[in-house]
GROMACS .gro file of C-alpha atoms in nm:
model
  221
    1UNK     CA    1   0.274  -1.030   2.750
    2UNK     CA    2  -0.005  -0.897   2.581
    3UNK     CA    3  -0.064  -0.869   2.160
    4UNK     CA    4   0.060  -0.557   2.055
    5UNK     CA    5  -0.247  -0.381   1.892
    6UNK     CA    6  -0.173  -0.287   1.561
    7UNK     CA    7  -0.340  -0.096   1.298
    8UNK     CA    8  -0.190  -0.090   0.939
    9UNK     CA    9  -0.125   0.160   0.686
   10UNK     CA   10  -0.291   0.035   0.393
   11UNK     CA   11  -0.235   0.124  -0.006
   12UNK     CA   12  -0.431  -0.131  -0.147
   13UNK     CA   13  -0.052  -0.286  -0.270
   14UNK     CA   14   0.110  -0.590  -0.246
   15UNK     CA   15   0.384  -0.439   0.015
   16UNK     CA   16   0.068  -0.362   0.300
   17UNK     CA   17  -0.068  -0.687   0.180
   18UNK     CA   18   0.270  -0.910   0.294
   19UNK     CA   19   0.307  -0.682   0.610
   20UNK     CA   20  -0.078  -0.738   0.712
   21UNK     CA   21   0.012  -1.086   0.651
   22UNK     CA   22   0.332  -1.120   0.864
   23UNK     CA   23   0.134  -0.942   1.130
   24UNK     CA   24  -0.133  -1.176   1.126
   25UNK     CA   25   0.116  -1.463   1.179
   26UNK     CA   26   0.317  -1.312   1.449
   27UNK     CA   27   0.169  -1.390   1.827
   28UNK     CA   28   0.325  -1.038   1.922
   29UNK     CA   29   0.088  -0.866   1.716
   30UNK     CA   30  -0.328  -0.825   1.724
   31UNK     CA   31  -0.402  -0.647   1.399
   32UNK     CA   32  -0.726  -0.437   1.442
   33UNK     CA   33  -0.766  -0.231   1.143
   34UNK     CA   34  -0.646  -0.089   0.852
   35UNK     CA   35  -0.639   0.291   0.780
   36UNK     CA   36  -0.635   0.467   0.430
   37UNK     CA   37  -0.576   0.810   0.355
   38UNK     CA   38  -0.713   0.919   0.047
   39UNK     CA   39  -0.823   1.255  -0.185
   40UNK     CA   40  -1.173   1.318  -0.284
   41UNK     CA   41  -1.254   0.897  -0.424
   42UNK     CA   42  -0.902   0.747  -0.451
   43UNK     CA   43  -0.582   0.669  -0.261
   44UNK     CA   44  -0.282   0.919  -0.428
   45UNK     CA   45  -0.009   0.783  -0.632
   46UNK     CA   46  -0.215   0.372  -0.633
   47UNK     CA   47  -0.470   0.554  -0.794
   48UNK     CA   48  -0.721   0.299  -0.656
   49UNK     CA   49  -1.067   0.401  -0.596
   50UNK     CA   50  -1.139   0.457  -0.226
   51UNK     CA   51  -1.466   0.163  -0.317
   52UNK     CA   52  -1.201  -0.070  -0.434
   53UNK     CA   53  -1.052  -0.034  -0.075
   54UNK     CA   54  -1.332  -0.080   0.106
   55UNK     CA   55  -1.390  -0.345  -0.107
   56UNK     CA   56  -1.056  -0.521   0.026
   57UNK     CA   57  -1.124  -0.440   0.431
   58UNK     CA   58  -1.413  -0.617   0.398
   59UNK     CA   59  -1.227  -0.871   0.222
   60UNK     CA   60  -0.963  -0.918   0.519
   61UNK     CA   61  -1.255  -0.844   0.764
   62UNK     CA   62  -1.098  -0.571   0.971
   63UNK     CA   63  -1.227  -0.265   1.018
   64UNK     CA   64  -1.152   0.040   0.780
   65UNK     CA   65  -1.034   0.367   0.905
   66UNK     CA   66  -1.066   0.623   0.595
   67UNK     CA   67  -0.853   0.944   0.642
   68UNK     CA   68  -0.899   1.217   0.389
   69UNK     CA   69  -0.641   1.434   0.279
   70UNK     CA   70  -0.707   1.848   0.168
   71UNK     CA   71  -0.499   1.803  -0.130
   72UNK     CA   72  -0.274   1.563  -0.282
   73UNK     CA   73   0.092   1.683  -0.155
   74UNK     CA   74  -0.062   1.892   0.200
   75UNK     CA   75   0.252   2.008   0.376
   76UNK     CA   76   0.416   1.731   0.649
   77UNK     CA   77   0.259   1.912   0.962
   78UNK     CA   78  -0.126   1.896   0.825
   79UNK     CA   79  -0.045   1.506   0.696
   80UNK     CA   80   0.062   1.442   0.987
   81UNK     CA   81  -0.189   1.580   1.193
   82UNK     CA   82  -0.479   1.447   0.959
   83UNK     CA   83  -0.319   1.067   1.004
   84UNK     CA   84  -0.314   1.095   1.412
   85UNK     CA   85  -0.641   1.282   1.445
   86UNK     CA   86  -0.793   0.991   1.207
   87UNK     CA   87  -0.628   0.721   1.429
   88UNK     CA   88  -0.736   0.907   1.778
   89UNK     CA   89  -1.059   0.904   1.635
   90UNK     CA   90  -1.142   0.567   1.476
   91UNK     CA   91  -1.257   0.449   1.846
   92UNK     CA   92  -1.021   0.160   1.861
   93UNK     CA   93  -0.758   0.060   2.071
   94UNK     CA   94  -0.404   0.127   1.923
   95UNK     CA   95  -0.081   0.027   2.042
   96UNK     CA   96   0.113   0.056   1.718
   97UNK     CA   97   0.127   0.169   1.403
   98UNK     CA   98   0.293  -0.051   1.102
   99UNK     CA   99   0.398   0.065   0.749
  100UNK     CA  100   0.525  -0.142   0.469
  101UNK     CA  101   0.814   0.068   0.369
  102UNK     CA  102   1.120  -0.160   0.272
  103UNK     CA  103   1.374   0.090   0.207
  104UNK     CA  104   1.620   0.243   0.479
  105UNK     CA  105   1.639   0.601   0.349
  106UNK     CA  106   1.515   0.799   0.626
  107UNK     CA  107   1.136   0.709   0.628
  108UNK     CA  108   1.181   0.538   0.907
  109UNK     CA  109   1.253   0.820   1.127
  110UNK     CA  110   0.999   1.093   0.898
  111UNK     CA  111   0.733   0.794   1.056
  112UNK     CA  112   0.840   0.783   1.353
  113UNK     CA  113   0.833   1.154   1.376
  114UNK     CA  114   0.461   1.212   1.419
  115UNK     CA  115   0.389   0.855   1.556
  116UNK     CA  116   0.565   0.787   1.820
  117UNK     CA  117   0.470   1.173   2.004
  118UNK     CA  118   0.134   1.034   1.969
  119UNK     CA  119   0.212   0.768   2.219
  120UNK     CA  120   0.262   0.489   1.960
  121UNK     CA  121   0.507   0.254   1.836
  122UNK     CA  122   0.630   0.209   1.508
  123UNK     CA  123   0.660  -0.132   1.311
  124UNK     CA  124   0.824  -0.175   1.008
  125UNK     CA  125   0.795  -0.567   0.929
  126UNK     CA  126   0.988  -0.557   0.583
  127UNK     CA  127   1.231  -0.278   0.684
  128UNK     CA  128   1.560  -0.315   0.554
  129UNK     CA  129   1.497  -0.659   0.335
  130UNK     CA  130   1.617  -0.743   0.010
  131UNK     CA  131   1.354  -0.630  -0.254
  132UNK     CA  132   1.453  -0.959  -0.481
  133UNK     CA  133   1.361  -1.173  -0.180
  134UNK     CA  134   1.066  -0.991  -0.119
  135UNK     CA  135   0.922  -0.968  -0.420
  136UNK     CA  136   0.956  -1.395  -0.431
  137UNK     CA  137   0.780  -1.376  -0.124
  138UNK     CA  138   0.482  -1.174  -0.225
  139UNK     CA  139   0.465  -1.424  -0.527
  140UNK     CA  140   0.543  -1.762  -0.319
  141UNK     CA  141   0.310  -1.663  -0.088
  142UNK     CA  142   0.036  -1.608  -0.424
  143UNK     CA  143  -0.029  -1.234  -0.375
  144UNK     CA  144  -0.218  -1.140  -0.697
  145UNK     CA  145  -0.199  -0.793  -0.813
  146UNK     CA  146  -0.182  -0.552  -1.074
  147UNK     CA  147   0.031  -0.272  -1.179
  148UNK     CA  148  -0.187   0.013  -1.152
  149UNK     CA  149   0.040   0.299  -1.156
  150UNK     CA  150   0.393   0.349  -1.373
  151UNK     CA  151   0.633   0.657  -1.394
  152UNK     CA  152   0.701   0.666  -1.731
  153UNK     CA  153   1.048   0.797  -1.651
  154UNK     CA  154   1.161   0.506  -1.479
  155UNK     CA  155   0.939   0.226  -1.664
  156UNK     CA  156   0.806   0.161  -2.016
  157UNK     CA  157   0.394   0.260  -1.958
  158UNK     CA  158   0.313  -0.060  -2.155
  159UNK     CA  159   0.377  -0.237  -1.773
  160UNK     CA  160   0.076  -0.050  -1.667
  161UNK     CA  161  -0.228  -0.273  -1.643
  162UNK     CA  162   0.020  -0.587  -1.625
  163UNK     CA  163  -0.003  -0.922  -1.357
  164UNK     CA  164   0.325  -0.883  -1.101
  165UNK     CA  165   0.475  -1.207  -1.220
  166UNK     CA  166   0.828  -1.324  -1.177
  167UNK     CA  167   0.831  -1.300  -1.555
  168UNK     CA  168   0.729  -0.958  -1.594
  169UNK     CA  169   1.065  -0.871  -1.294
  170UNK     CA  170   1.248  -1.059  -1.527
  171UNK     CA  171   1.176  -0.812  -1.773
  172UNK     CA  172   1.207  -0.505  -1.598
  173UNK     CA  173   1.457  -0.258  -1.689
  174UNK     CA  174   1.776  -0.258  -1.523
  175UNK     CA  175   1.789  -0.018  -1.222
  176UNK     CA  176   1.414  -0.110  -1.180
  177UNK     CA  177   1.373  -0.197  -0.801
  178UNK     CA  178   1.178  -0.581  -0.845
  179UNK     CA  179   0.920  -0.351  -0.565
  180UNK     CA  180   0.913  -0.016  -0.714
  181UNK     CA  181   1.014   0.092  -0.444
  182UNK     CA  182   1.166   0.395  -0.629
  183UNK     CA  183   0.844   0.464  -0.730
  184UNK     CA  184   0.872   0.291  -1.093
  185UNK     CA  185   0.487   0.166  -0.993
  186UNK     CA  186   0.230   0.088  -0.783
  187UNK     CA  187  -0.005  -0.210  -0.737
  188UNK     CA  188  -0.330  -0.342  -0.659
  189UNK     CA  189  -0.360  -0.662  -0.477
  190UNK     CA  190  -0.689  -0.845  -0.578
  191UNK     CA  191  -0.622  -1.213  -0.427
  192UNK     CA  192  -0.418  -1.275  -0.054
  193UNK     CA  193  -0.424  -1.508   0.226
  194UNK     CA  194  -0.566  -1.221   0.424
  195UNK     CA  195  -0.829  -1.237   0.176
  196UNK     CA  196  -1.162  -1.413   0.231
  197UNK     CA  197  -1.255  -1.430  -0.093
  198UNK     CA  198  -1.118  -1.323  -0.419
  199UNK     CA  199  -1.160  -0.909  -0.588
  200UNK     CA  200  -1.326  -0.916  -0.869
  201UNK     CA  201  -1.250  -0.584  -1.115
  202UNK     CA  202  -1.380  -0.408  -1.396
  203UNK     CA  203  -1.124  -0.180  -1.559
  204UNK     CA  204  -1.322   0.176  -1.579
  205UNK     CA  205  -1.071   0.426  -1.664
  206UNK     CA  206  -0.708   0.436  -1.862
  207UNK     CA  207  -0.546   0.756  -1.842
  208UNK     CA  208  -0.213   0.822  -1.987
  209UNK     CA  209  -0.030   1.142  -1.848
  210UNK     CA  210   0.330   1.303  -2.034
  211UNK     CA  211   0.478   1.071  -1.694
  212UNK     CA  212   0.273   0.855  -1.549
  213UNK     CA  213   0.017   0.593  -1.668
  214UNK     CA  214  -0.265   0.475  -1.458
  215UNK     CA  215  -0.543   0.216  -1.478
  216UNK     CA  216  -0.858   0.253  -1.235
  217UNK     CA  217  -1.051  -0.029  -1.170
  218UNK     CA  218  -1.365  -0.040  -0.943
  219UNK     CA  219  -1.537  -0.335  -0.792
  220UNK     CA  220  -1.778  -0.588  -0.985
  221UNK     CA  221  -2.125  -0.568  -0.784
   0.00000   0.00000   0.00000
């Protein structure tokens, strides 16, 4: 049977980073390229620079499919249709379409939902794992990356700007997902397998909201 082939939804986090990686390891899969949606020069909610993303494709050397968005919460129908008419029109071959979501709450099927009419599967490579196990994994497996993002309501904004670390999860709050996966933060992976090479960073920007804290970085020349 033939590789499935599979383009990836990519944040510029550690959760796309482990399922590009999985991917890449599985015979049943042929990755060919990431795609990024993003609004005006950064990727919503990872607050990463859409250079700093570029900056990682090239990295993984697969080609980058760059999606833009109207405004940062569009309603589902335009998302939806901005994602598939990016895909349809990246020029390469697509068999599938893989996510890093971990969580069974019903994003499975919201995915699946605009996907699959398209005439593509859906692959969900950490779906439904345990986010302590995971989160070793992403650290075994020496995934380096940054907390970029906090929600201030969830997580002290002190994390922002910190190494994921198995000594910063120890410290976490309790009810703090060791993933965010409630949204408690957001990384940015600068060092992976998938990596050739290492991302180097300059921090350009901190910017602390009544919520949420953020730290943009953009890419050493």
């Amino acid at each position: 049977m033939k590789p499935i082939k599979t383009m990836v939804s990519w944040s510029s986090g550690k959760d796309s980073t482990l399922t590009l990686i999985r991917l890449l390891e599985d015979p049943a899969f042929d990755v060919v390229g990431l795609y990024t949606t993003y609004l005006e020069d950064e990727v919503p909610f990872q607050a990463t620079p859409i250079d700093v993303v570029r900056r990682q494709a090239a990295l993984t050397g697969l080609p980058l499919v760059m999606i833009p968005l109207p405004e940062i919460f569009p309603p589902n129908e335009v998302y939806q249709a901005c994602v598939v008419d990016g895909l349809r029109s990246s020029g390469l071959e697509i068999d599938a379409v893989a996510f890093g979501d971990m969580f069974c709450n019903g994003i499975a099927e919201y995915r699946r939902s605009y996907i699959e009419p398209a005439g593509w599967q859906c692959v969900f490579p950490l779906m439904g794992e345990d986010s302590t196990k995971l989160a070793d994994e992403i650290l075994a497996r020496g995934i380096r990356t940054l907390l970029t993002t906090v929600d201030t309501h969830q997580l002290p904004g002190e994390f922002c700007g910190q190494w994921y670390s198995r000594e910063l999860i120890h410290r976490l709050p309790a009810g703090v997902d060791p993933c965010g996966e409630n949204g408690e933060f957001h990384t940015l992976v600068t060092e992976a397998p998938c990596f050739q090479g290492v991302l180097k960073l300059t921090l350009c920007h901190i910017e602390r909201q009544h919520r949420f804290h953020y730290q943009r970085y953009l890419p050493d020349a």
